[in-house]
CSV table of C-alpha atoms in Angstrom, one decimal:
chain,number,residue,atom,x,y,z
K,1,MET,CA,0.0,0.0,-0.1
K,2,VAL,CA,2.9,2.5,1.0
K,3,ASN,CA,4.4,2.0,-2.6
K,4,GLN,CA,1.1,2.5,-4.4
K,5,LEU,CA,0.8,6.0,-2.2
K,6,ALA,CA,4.2,6.7,-3.2
K,7,ASP,CA,3.6,6.3,-6.8
K,8,ARG,CA,0.9,8.4,-7.1
K,9,LEU,CA,3.3,11.4,-6.6
K,10,SER,CA,3.7,13.0,-9.9
K,11,LEU,CA,6.6,13.6,-11.9
K,12,LYS,CA,6.2,17.2,-11.3
K,13,SER,CA,6.3,16.7,-7.3
K,14,LYS,CA,9.3,14.6,-7.4
K,15,ASN,CA,11.5,17.4,-9.4
K,16,ARG,CA,10.5,19.8,-7.4
K,17,LEU,CA,11.6,17.9,-3.9
K,18,LEU,CA,14.7,17.1,-6.2
K,19,ARG,CA,15.1,20.9,-6.8
K,20,VAL,CA,14.7,22.0,-3.0
K,21,LEU,CA,17.2,19.2,-2.1
K,22,HIS,CA,19.9,20.6,-4.5
K,23,GLN,CA,19.2,24.1,-3.4
K,24,ALA,CA,19.4,23.2,0.1
K,25,GLY,CA,22.6,21.1,-0.6
K,26,ASP,CA,24.2,24.2,-2.5
K,27,LEU,CA,23.5,26.6,0.3
K,28,SER,CA,24.5,24.3,3.2
K,29,ALA,CA,27.7,23.4,1.2
K,30,LYS,CA,28.9,26.9,1.2
K,31,ILE,CA,28.6,27.3,4.9
K,32,CYS,CA,30.5,23.8,5.7
K,33,LEU,CA,33.3,24.5,3.5
K,34,LYS,CA,34.0,27.9,4.5
K,35,HIS,CA,34.5,26.7,8.1
K,36,PHE,CA,36.3,23.1,6.8
K,37,GLY,CA,39.9,22.9,7.7
K,38,LYS,CA,40.1,25.6,9.9
K,39,SER,CA,40.5,24.0,13.1
K,40,PRO,CA,36.5,25.0,14.1
K,41,THR,CA,36.1,24.7,18.1
K,42,PHE,CA,33.2,22.5,19.3
K,43,SER,CA,31.1,21.4,22.0
K,44,LYS,CA,29.7,18.2,22.9
K,45,LYS,CA,26.0,16.9,23.2
K,46,PRO,CA,24.3,15.2,26.0
K,47,ASP,CA,24.8,12.2,24.0
K,48,ARG,CA,28.8,13.5,24.1
K,49,THR,CA,29.1,13.6,20.0
K,50,PRO,CA,30.7,16.4,18.9
K,51,VAL,CA,28.8,19.5,17.5
K,52,THR,CA,30.1,22.5,15.4
K,53,VAL,CA,28.9,26.0,14.6
K,54,ALA,CA,28.6,24.6,10.8
K,55,ASP,CA,26.8,22.2,11.9
K,56,ARG,CA,24.0,24.4,13.2
K,57,MET,CA,24.3,27.1,10.7
K,58,ALA,CA,23.8,24.3,7.9
K,59,GLU,CA,20.8,22.8,9.3
K,60,ARG,CA,19.5,26.3,9.8
K,61,THR,CA,19.9,26.9,6.4
K,62,ILE,CA,18.6,23.6,5.2
K,63,ARG,CA,15.5,24.1,7.1
K,64,LYS,CA,14.7,27.7,5.4
K,65,THR,CA,15.2,26.5,2.1
K,66,ILE,CA,12.5,23.8,2.6
K,67,LYS,CA,10.2,25.7,4.4
K,68,SER,CA,10.3,28.3,1.7
K,69,GLU,CA,9.0,26.0,-0.6
K,70,PHE,CA,6.9,23.9,1.4
K,71,ARG,CA,5.1,25.5,4.4
K,72,GLY,CA,3.7,22.8,6.9
K,73,HIS,CA,6.0,19.9,6.3
K,74,TRP,CA,7.4,18.4,8.9
K,75,ILE,CA,11.1,18.8,9.5
K,76,TRP,CA,13.7,16.8,11.9
K,77,GLY,CA,16.9,17.7,12.2
K,78,GLU,CA,19.7,16.6,14.4
K,79,GLU,CA,20.8,19.7,15.9
K,80,PHE,CA,17.1,21.4,16.4
K,81,GLY,CA,14.7,18.6,16.3
K,82,GLU,CA,11.3,19.1,14.9
K,83,GLU,CA,9.0,21.8,13.6
K,84,GLY,CA,6.2,21.7,11.1
K,85,ASP,CA,2.8,19.7,11.3
K,86,LYS,CA,3.1,16.4,12.7
K,87,ASN,CA,0.3,15.2,10.7
K,88,SER,CA,1.7,16.2,7.1
K,89,GLU,CA,2.3,13.4,4.4
K,90,PHE,CA,5.9,14.7,3.8
K,91,ARG,CA,8.5,14.3,6.6
K,92,TRP,CA,12.2,15.9,6.0
K,93,TRP,CA,15.2,14.5,7.9
K,94,ILE,CA,18.4,16.2,8.1
K,95,ASP,CA,21.9,15.5,9.0
K,96,PRO,CA,23.7,18.7,8.3
K,97,ILE,CA,27.2,17.3,8.5
K,98,ASP,CA,27.3,13.2,8.9
K,99,GLY,CA,30.9,12.5,10.3
K,100,THR,CA,31.6,15.9,12.5
K,101,LEU,CA,34.7,14.2,14.1
K,102,GLN,CA,36.0,13.7,10.8
K,103,TYR,CA,34.9,17.3,9.8
K,104,ILE,CA,36.7,18.5,12.9
K,105,ARG,CA,40.2,16.4,12.2
K,106,GLY,CA,40.1,18.1,8.4
K,107,LEU,CA,39.1,14.3,6.8
K,108,PRO,CA,37.3,15.3,4.1
K,109,PHE,CA,34.8,12.3,3.5
K,110,TRP,CA,31.9,14.1,5.8
K,111,GLY,CA,28.7,14.9,4.4
K,112,SER,CA,25.5,16.3,4.1
K,113,VAL,CA,22.2,13.8,4.3
K,114,ILE,CA,18.9,15.1,3.6
K,115,GLY,CA,15.8,12.9,2.9
K,116,VAL,CA,12.0,13.0,2.4
K,117,GLU,CA,9.2,10.6,3.3
K,118,TYR,CA,6.0,10.8,1.7
K,119,GLN,CA,3.4,8.8,3.6
K,120,GLY,CA,5.5,6.9,5.0
K,121,GLU,CA,8.2,5.6,2.5
K,122,VAL,CA,11.3,7.7,1.6
K,123,ILE,CA,10.7,9.1,-2.0
K,124,ALA,CA,14.0,11.1,-2.7
K,125,GLY,CA,16.9,12.0,-1.0
K,126,LEU,CA,20.5,13.8,-1.4
K,127,ILE,CA,23.9,12.9,0.0
K,128,ASN,CA,26.5,15.7,-0.6
K,129,HIS,CA,30.4,15.5,0.1
K,130,PRO,CA,31.2,18.9,-0.8
K,131,ALA,CA,34.7,18.5,0.4
K,132,ILE,CA,35.6,15.9,-2.3
K,133,ASP,CA,33.3,17.3,-5.2
K,134,LEU,CA,30.6,14.5,-4.8
K,135,ARG,CA,27.0,14.6,-4.8
K,136,ILE,CA,24.4,11.7,-4.9
K,137,TRP,CA,20.9,12.4,-5.4
K,138,ALA,CA,17.7,9.9,-6.2
K,139,ALA,CA,14.3,10.3,-6.3
K,140,LYS,CA,11.8,6.9,-6.4
K,141,ASP,CA,11.4,5.6,-9.9
K,142,LEU,CA,13.7,8.3,-11.6
K,143,GLY,CA,17.2,6.6,-11.0
K,144,CYS,CA,20.2,7.6,-8.7
K,145,PHE,CA,22.9,9.8,-9.7
K,146,ALA,CA,26.7,10.9,-8.7
K,147,ASN,CA,27.3,14.2,-10.0
K,148,GLY,CA,24.9,13.8,-12.8
K,149,LYS,CA,26.2,10.3,-13.9
K,150,THR,CA,23.8,7.1,-13.4
K,151,CYS,CA,25.0,5.3,-9.9
K,152,ARG,CA,24.7,1.2,-10.0
K,153,VAL,CA,25.6,-0.9,-7.2
K,154,SER,CA,28.6,-3.6,-7.8
K,155,ASN,CA,27.5,-7.1,-9.1
K,156,ILE,CA,29.6,-9.1,-6.6
K,157,LYS,CA,27.5,-11.7,-5.9
K,158,LYS,CA,28.9,-13.9,-3.2
K,159,LEU,CA,30.0,-12.6,0.4
K,160,SER,CA,33.3,-14.5,0.0
K,161,ASP,CA,34.2,-12.1,-2.9
K,162,ALA,CA,32.9,-9.2,-1.3
K,163,THR,CA,34.2,-5.9,0.8
K,164,VAL,CA,32.2,-5.0,3.7
K,165,ALA,CA,32.5,-2.0,5.4
K,166,PHE,CA,31.3,-1.6,9.3
K,167,GLY,CA,30.2,1.4,11.5
K,168,SER,CA,31.5,2.5,14.6
K,169,LEU,CA,32.2,-1.0,16.5
K,170,LYS,CA,32.2,1.0,20.3
K,171,ASN,CA,29.7,-0.6,22.7
K,172,LEU,CA,28.4,-3.2,20.5
K,173,LYS,CA,26.5,-6.1,21.9
K,174,PRO,CA,28.4,-9.5,22.4
K,175,ALA,CA,26.3,-10.8,19.6
K,176,ASP,CA,27.0,-8.2,17.4
K,177,ILE,CA,30.7,-8.4,18.0
K,178,LYS,CA,30.6,-12.3,16.9
K,179,LYS,CA,28.4,-11.3,14.1
K,180,VAL,CA,31.0,-8.7,12.9
K,181,SER,CA,34.1,-11.1,13.7
K,182,LYS,CA,32.4,-14.1,11.0
K,183,ILE,CA,31.8,-11.7,8.5
K,184,CYS,CA,35.1,-10.2,8.6
K,185,ARG,CA,36.4,-14.0,8.1
K,186,THR,CA,33.9,-14.9,5.3
K,187,ALA,CA,34.3,-11.8,3.5
K,188,TYR,CA,37.1,-11.4,0.8
K,189,ASP,CA,38.0,-8.0,2.6
K,190,ASN,CA,36.6,-5.5,5.2
K,191,ARG,CA,37.1,-1.8,5.9
K,192,GLY,CA,36.4,0.6,8.8
K,193,SER,CA,33.7,3.1,8.5
K,194,LEU,CA,33.8,6.3,7.1
K,195,ASP,CA,30.5,7.5,8.0
K,196,ILE,CA,27.9,8.3,5.2
K,197,PHE,CA,30.9,8.2,2.9
K,198,SER,CA,31.1,4.2,3.5
K,199,HIS,CA,27.4,4.2,2.2
K,200,SER,CA,27.9,6.7,-0.8
K,201,LEU,CA,30.7,4.0,-1.7
K,202,VAL,CA,28.1,1.1,-1.8
K,203,ILE,CA,25.5,3.5,-3.8
K,204,GLN,CA,28.3,3.5,-6.5
K,205,GLY,CA,29.7,0.4,-6.7
K,206,HIS,CA,32.9,0.6,-4.7
K,207,LEU,CA,32.2,-1.1,-1.8
K,208,ASP,CA,29.8,-4.2,-1.1
K,209,ALA,CA,28.1,-3.9,1.9
K,210,MET,CA,27.9,-1.3,4.8
K,211,MET,CA,26.5,-2.2,8.5
K,212,GLU,CA,25.5,0.2,11.1
K,213,PHE,CA,24.8,-0.5,14.3
K,214,LYS,CA,23.6,2.6,15.8
K,215,LEU,CA,22.1,5.4,14.0
K,216,GLY,CA,19.0,7.6,13.6
K,217,PRO,CA,16.4,8.0,10.8
K,218,HIS,CA,18.3,11.4,9.8
K,219,ASP,CA,21.5,9.3,9.2
K,220,ILE,CA,20.3,6.9,6.5
K,221,SER,CA,16.8,8.3,5.0
K,222,ALA,CA,18.6,9.8,1.5
K,223,VAL,CA,20.9,6.3,1.9
K,224,LYS,CA,17.7,4.2,1.5
K,225,ILE,CA,16.3,5.8,-1.3
K,226,CYS,CA,19.5,6.3,-3.3
K,227,LEU,CA,21.1,2.6,-2.6
K,228,GLU,CA,17.3,1.6,-3.8
K,229,GLU,CA,17.4,3.5,-7.1
K,230,ALA,CA,21.3,2.2,-7.9
K,231,GLY,CA,19.6,-0.9,-7.4
K,232,GLY,CA,20.8,-2.3,-3.8
K,233,LYS,CA,19.1,-3.2,-1.4
K,234,PHE,CA,18.7,-1.5,2.6
K,235,THR,CA,16.9,-3.1,5.4
K,236,ASP,CA,17.7,-3.5,9.4
K,237,LEU,CA,19.1,-6.3,10.9
K,238,LYS,CA,16.1,-8.2,10.9
K,239,ASN,CA,15.5,-7.7,7.1
K,240,ARG,CA,12.7,-5.1,7.4
K,241,LYS,CA,12.7,-2.0,5.0
K,242,THR,CA,12.7,0.4,7.6
K,243,ILE,CA,14.9,3.7,8.7
K,244,TYR,CA,13.7,3.7,12.1
K,245,ALA,CA,15.1,0.3,13.9
K,246,GLY,CA,18.5,2.2,14.9
K,247,ASN,CA,20.5,-0.2,12.7
K,248,ALA,CA,21.2,-1.0,9.1
K,249,ILE,CA,22.7,-3.0,6.0
K,250,SER,CA,23.4,-1.2,2.8
K,251,SER,CA,24.2,-3.5,0.2
K,252,ASN,CA,24.5,-4.6,-3.3
K,253,SER,CA,21.4,-6.6,-2.7
K,254,PHE,CA,23.4,-10.1,-4.1
K,255,ILE,CA,25.1,-10.8,-0.7
K,256,HIS,CA,22.3,-9.5,1.4
K,257,ASN,CA,20.6,-12.4,2.3
K,258,SER,CA,24.1,-13.8,3.4
K,259,LEU,CA,25.0,-10.8,5.7
K,260,LEU,CA,21.6,-11.5,7.5
K,261,ARG,CA,22.4,-15.1,7.9
K,262,VAL,CA,25.4,-15.0,9.6
K,263,GLN,CA,25.1,-15.6,13.2
């Protein structure tokens, strides 16, 4: 039913969403790049994750861009929480800088993540990596693109031939540690996390899967639609197609079930 509802959204409406996503990406990138590489000061939020002035300024700009075009849409951002009509058919998720610690330390792989849900399904999203001049975007049934070129996931068919990346392994449950260890032994190769950039690598076919064990909808809303439009598969660790589980697997689809079966 959700897919049928999302399919009713017109091409014009999808293109309008994409236009606003790109506008928000352009404006927030200018802010983030202005402060990047200059050892920005930061503070720690209650969950002890860092936040900079660029995070807050970029999110304000993204919110303003959305609201100027779509009055009443519900918006949730990492730095300022929610606003708008909770009953709106549209829900926007914003992570102004995913990989803030990277950003602070001068690593260029951080990115801005903006996703849009319509009646419960993510239908458009943008992942912007301005420090390396990479932008990925997608809308339902319109394909996924990186800097204007069509994205496709890899065609690696077996986990034993695949390269798999993992999010932070800090504070993992024993069962998850066991799962990660077994995947590392089974896969051809494994990599540590570069936050959102690891998902971007899966979307472009440079990695075969990325697993994360602690995240929120704002971290991955755009990942889901971009990956699916690039031919991949996105689920939680229980094989549910949701951004709300607090964990996620992005894959090229071929090795997805193999990852899920590892215990």
